[in-house]
Short mmCIF file of C-alpha atoms and ligand atoms in Angstrom, two decimals:
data_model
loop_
_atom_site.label_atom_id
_atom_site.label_comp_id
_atom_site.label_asym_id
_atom_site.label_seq_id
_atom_site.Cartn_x
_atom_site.Cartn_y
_atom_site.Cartn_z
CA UNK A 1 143.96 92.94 22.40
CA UNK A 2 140.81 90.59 22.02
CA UNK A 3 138.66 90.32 24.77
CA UNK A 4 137.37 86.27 25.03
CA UNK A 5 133.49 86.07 24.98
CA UNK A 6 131.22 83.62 26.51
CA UNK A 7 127.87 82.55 24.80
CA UNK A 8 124.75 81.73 26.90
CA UNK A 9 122.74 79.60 25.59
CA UNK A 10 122.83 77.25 22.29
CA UNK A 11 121.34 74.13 21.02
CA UNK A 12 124.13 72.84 18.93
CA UNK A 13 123.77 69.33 20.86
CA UNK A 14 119.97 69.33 19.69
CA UNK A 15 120.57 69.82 16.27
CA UNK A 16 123.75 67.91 15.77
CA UNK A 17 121.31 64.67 17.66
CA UNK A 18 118.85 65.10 14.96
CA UNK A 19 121.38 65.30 11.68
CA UNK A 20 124.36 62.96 12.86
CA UNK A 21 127.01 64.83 11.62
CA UNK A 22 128.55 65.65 14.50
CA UNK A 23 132.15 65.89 13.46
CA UNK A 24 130.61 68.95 10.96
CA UNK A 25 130.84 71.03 14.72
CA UNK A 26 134.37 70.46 14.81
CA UNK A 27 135.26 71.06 11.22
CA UNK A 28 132.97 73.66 10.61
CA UNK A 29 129.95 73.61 7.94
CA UNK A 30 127.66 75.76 6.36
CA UNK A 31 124.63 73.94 8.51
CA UNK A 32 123.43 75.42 11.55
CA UNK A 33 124.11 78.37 13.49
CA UNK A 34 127.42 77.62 15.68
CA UNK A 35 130.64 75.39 15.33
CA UNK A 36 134.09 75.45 16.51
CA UNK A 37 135.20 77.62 13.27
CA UNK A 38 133.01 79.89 13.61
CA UNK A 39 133.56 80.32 17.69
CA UNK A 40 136.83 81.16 16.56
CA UNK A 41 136.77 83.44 14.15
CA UNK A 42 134.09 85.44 16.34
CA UNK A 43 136.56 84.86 19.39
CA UNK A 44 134.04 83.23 21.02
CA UNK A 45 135.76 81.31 23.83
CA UNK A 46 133.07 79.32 25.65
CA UNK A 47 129.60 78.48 25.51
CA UNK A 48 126.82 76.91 27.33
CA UNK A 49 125.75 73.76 25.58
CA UNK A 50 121.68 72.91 26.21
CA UNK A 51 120.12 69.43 26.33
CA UNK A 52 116.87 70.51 25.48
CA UNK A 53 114.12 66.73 25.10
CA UNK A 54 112.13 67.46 22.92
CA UNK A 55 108.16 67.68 23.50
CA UNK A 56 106.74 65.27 21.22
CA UNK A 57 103.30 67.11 22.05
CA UNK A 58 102.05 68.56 18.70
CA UNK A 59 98.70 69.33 20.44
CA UNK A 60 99.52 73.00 22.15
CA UNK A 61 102.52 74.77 20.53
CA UNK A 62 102.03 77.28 23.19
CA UNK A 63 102.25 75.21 26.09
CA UNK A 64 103.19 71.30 25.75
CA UNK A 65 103.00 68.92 27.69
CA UNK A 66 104.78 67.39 30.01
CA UNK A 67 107.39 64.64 28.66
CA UNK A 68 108.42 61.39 30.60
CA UNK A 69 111.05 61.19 32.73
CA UNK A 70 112.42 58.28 31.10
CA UNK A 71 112.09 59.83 27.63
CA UNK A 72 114.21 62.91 28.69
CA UNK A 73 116.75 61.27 30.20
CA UNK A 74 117.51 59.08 27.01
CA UNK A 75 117.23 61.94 24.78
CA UNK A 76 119.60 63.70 27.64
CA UNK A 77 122.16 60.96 27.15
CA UNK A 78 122.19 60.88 23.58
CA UNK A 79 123.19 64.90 23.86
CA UNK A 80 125.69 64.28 26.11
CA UNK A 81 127.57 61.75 24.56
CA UNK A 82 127.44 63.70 21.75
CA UNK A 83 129.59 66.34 23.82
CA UNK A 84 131.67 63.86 25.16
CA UNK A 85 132.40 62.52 21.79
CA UNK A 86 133.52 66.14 20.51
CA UNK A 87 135.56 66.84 23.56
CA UNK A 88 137.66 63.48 22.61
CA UNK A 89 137.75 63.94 19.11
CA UNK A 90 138.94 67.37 18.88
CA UNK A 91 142.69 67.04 20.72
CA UNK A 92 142.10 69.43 23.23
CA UNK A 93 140.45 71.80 21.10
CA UNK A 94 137.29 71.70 22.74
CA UNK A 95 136.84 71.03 26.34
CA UNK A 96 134.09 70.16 29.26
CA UNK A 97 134.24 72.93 31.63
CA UNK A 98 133.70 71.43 35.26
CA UNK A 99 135.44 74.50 37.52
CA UNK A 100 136.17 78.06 37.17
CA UNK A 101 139.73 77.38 37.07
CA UNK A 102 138.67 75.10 33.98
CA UNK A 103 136.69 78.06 32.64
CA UNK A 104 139.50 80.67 32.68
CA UNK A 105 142.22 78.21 31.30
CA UNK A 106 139.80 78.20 27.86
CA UNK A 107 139.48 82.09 27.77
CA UNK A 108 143.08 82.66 28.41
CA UNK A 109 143.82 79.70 26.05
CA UNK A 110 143.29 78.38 22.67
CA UNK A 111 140.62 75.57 23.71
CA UNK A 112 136.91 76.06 23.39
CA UNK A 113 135.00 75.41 26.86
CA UNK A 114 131.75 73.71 26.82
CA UNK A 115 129.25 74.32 29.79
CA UNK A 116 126.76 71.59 30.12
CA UNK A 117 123.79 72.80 31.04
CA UNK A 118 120.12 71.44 30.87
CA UNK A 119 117.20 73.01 29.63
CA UNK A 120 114.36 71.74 32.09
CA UNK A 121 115.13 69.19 34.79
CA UNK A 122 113.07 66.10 33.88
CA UNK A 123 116.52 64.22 33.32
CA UNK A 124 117.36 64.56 37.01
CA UNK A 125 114.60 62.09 37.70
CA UNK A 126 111.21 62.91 39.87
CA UNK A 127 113.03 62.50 43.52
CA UNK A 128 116.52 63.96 42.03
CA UNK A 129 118.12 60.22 41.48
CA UNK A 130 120.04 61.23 38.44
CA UNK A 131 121.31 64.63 40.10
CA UNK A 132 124.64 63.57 41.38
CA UNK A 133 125.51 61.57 38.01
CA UNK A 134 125.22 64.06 35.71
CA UNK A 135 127.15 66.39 37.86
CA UNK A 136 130.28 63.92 37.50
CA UNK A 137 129.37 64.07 33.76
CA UNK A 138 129.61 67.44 33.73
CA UNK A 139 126.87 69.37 34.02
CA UNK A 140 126.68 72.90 35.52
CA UNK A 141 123.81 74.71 34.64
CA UNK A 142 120.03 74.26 34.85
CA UNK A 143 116.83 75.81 33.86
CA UNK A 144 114.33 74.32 36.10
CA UNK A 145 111.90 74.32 33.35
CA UNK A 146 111.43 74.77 29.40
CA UNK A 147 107.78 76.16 28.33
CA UNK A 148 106.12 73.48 29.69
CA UNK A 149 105.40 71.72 32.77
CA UNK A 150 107.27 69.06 35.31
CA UNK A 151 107.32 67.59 38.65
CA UNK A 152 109.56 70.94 39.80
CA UNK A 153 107.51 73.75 38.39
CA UNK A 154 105.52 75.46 35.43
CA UNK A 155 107.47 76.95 32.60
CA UNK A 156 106.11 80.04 30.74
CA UNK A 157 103.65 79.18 27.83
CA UNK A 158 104.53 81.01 24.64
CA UNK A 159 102.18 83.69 24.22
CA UNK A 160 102.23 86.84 22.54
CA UNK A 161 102.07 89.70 24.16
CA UNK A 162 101.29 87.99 27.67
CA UNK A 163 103.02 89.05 30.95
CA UNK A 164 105.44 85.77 31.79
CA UNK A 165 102.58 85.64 35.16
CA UNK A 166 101.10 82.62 33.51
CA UNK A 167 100.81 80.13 36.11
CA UNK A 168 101.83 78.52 39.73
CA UNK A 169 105.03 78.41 41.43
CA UNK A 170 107.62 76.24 42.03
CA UNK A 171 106.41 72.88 43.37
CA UNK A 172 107.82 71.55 46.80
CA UNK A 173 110.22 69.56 44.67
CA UNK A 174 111.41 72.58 42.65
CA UNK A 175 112.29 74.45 45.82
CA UNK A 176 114.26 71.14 46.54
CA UNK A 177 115.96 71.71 43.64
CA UNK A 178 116.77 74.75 44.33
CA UNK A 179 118.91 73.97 47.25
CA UNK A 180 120.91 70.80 45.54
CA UNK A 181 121.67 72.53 42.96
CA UNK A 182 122.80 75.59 45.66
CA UNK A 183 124.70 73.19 47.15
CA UNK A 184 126.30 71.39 44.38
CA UNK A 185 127.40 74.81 42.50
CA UNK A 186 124.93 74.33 39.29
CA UNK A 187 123.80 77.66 38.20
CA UNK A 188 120.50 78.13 37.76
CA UNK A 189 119.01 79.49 34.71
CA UNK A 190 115.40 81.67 34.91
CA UNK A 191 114.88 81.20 30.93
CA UNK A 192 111.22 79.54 30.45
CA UNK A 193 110.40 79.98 34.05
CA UNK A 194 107.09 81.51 34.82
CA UNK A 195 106.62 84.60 36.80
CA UNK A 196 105.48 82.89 40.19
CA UNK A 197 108.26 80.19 39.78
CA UNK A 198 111.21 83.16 39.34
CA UNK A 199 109.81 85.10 42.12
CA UNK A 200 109.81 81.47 44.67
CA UNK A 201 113.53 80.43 43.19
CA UNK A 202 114.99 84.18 43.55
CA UNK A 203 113.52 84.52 47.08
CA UNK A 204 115.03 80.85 48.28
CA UNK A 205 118.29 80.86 46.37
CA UNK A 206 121.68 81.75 47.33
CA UNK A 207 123.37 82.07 44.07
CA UNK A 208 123.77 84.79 41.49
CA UNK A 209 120.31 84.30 38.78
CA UNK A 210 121.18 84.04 35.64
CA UNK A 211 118.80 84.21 32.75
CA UNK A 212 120.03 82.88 29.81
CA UNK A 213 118.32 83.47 26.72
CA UNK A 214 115.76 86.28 27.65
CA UNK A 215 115.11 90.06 26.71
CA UNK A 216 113.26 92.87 28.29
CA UNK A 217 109.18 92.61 28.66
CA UNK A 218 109.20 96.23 28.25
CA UNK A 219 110.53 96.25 24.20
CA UNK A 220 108.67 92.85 23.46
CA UNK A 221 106.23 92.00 25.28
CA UNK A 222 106.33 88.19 25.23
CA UNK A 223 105.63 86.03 28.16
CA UNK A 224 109.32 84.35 27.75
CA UNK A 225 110.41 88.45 28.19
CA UNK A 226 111.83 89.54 31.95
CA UNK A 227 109.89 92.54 33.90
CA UNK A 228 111.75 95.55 34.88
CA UNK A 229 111.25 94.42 38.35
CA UNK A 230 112.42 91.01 37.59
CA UNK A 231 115.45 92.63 35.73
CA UNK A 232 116.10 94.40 38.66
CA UNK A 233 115.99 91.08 41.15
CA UNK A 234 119.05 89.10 38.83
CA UNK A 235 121.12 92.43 39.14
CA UNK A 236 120.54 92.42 42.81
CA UNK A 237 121.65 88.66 42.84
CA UNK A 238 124.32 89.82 41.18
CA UNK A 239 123.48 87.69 37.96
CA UNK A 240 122.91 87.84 34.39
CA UNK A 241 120.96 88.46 31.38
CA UNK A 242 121.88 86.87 28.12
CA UNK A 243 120.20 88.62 25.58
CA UNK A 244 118.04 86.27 23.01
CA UNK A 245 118.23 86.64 19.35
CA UNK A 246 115.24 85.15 18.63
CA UNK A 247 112.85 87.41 16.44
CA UNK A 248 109.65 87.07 18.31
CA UNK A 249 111.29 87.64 21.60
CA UNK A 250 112.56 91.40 20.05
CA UNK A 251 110.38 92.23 17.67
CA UNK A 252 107.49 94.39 19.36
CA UNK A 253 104.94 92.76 17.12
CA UNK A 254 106.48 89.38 18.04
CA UNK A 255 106.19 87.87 14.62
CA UNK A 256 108.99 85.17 14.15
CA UNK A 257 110.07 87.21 11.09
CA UNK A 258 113.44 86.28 10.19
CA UNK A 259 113.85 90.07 8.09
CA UNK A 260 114.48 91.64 11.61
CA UNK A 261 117.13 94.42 12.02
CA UNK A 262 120.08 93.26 14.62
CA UNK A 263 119.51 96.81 15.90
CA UNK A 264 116.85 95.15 17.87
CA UNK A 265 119.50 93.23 19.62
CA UNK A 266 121.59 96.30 20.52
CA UNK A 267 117.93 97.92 21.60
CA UNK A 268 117.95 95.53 24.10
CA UNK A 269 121.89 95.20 25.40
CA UNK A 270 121.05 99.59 25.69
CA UNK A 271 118.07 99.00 27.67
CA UNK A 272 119.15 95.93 30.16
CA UNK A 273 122.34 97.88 30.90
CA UNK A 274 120.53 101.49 31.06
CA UNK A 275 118.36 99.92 33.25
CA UNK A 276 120.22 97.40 35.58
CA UNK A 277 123.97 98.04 34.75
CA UNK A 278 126.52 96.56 31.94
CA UNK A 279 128.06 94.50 34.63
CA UNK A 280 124.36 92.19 34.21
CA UNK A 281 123.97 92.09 30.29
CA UNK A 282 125.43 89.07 28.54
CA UNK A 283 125.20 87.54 25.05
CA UNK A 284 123.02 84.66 25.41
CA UNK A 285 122.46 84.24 21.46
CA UNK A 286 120.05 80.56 21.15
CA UNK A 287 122.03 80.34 18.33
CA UNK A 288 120.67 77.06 16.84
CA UNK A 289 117.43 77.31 18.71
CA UNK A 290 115.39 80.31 17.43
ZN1 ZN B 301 115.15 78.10 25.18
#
């Protein structure tokens, strides 16, 4: 017996908007990271699919800027319809997973189930007027932030070795946020979110915290990394960590050195669950985005 495995975090959507060929994710092809071969053969049953905008900022690759609302929800769209277009073209094979019921049908079935999730909230408009639209269209999970800022909050510059304390809280609109997406049933996602933001988002929400794509501070210690004590708060929540396989986030030196040993990966699944429980480690992967 197999046992059906959920990825995190990938930015299939992201690269498939930049080379076109998005029918290559349904076929399979030797570009990129992730595709529905692949899934299969690694019995990969369902993944969370990230709309990242791109920063256009080439000023600060440790902290860009902030990017226009309008921008990110046109990039946003793009990404979706990408989705969309995959879901239709691939005869049930792949599908948009809008309820848990949804969710189990894929990892007791033979479809692949794609969670829609955003990575940073600019698309959702300053005052939320996009929220309830791209629920219908599917999406279910949202990091507040990437590594930059917006009108909810500060995400956590990329700095090496930094604590991820790098900056305010979440603004009076993030903690808005908060709460629609609480009440909608979006998961929210703790990846890119500084220190002061996680600690304001864990103490208002009422949902399990999930991070992820994001290892443990205290084997790399890269601001994007999680504290023990932050660790500790998701497995209280009764969240998740999805373990990153990004070099610099596991290497201890934190070079982006793509001759890394995976045993740095299973260094970290041994120390999140030795530390917090197996029940709270996940594969999070960002497969196509490190
Ligand atoms: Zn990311």
């Amino acid at each position: 017996m197999t046992t059906p495995t959920i990825v995190g975090h990938h930015d299939a959507l992201f690269r498939l908007s930049l080379s076109g060929d998005w029918d290559d994710f349904l076929k399979g092809s030797e570009d990129g990271q992730v595709d529905l071969q692949r899934a299969r053969e690694a019995n990969v049953s369902a993944s969370f699919f990230a709309c990242w905008p791109e920063s256009t900022d080439d000023g600060d690759e440790a902290y860009p800027s902030a990017i226009e609302v309008e921008d990110a929800v046109t990039s946003t769209r793009a990404m979706v319809e990408i989705l969309l277009d995959l879901e239709s073209a691939s005869e049930g094979s792949l599908q948009i997973v809008r309820s848990l019921d949804g969710l189990r049908e894929c990892l007791s079935g033979d479809c692949h189930g794609a969670v829609l999730h955003f990575e940073g909230a600019e698309a959702l408009g300053e005052n939320l007027e996009y929220l309830d639209s791209w629920y219908e269209q599917g999406l279910r999970s949202l990091g507040i932030v990437w590594s930059r800022p917006n009108a909810f909050g500060h995400g956590v510059p990329f700095l090496f070795p930094s604590t991820p304390d790098t900056g305010p809280g979440l603004t009076s609109r993030g903690l808005e946020l908060v709460k629609a997406c609480n009440s909608l049933g979006i998961m929210l996602d703790v990846s890119h979110l500084n220190e002061a933001g996680f600690w304001d988002l864990e103490a208002l929400t009422d949902a399990p915290i999930v991070a992820t794509h994001s290892n443990a501070h205290a084997l790399c210690p890269a601001s994007r990394n999680l504290t023990d004590d932050q660790l500790r708060a998701i497995a209280e929540s009764g969240g998740l960590v999805g373990i990153n396989f990004s070099c610099s986030d596991l290497r201890s030196d934190g070079e982006e050195d793509p001759d890394t040993s995976m045993g740095l990966v299973l260094e970290q699944f041994d120390y999140v669950a030795g530390l917090i429980g197996v029940d709270h480690v996940a594969l999070g992967t960002d497969l196509d985005g490190a």
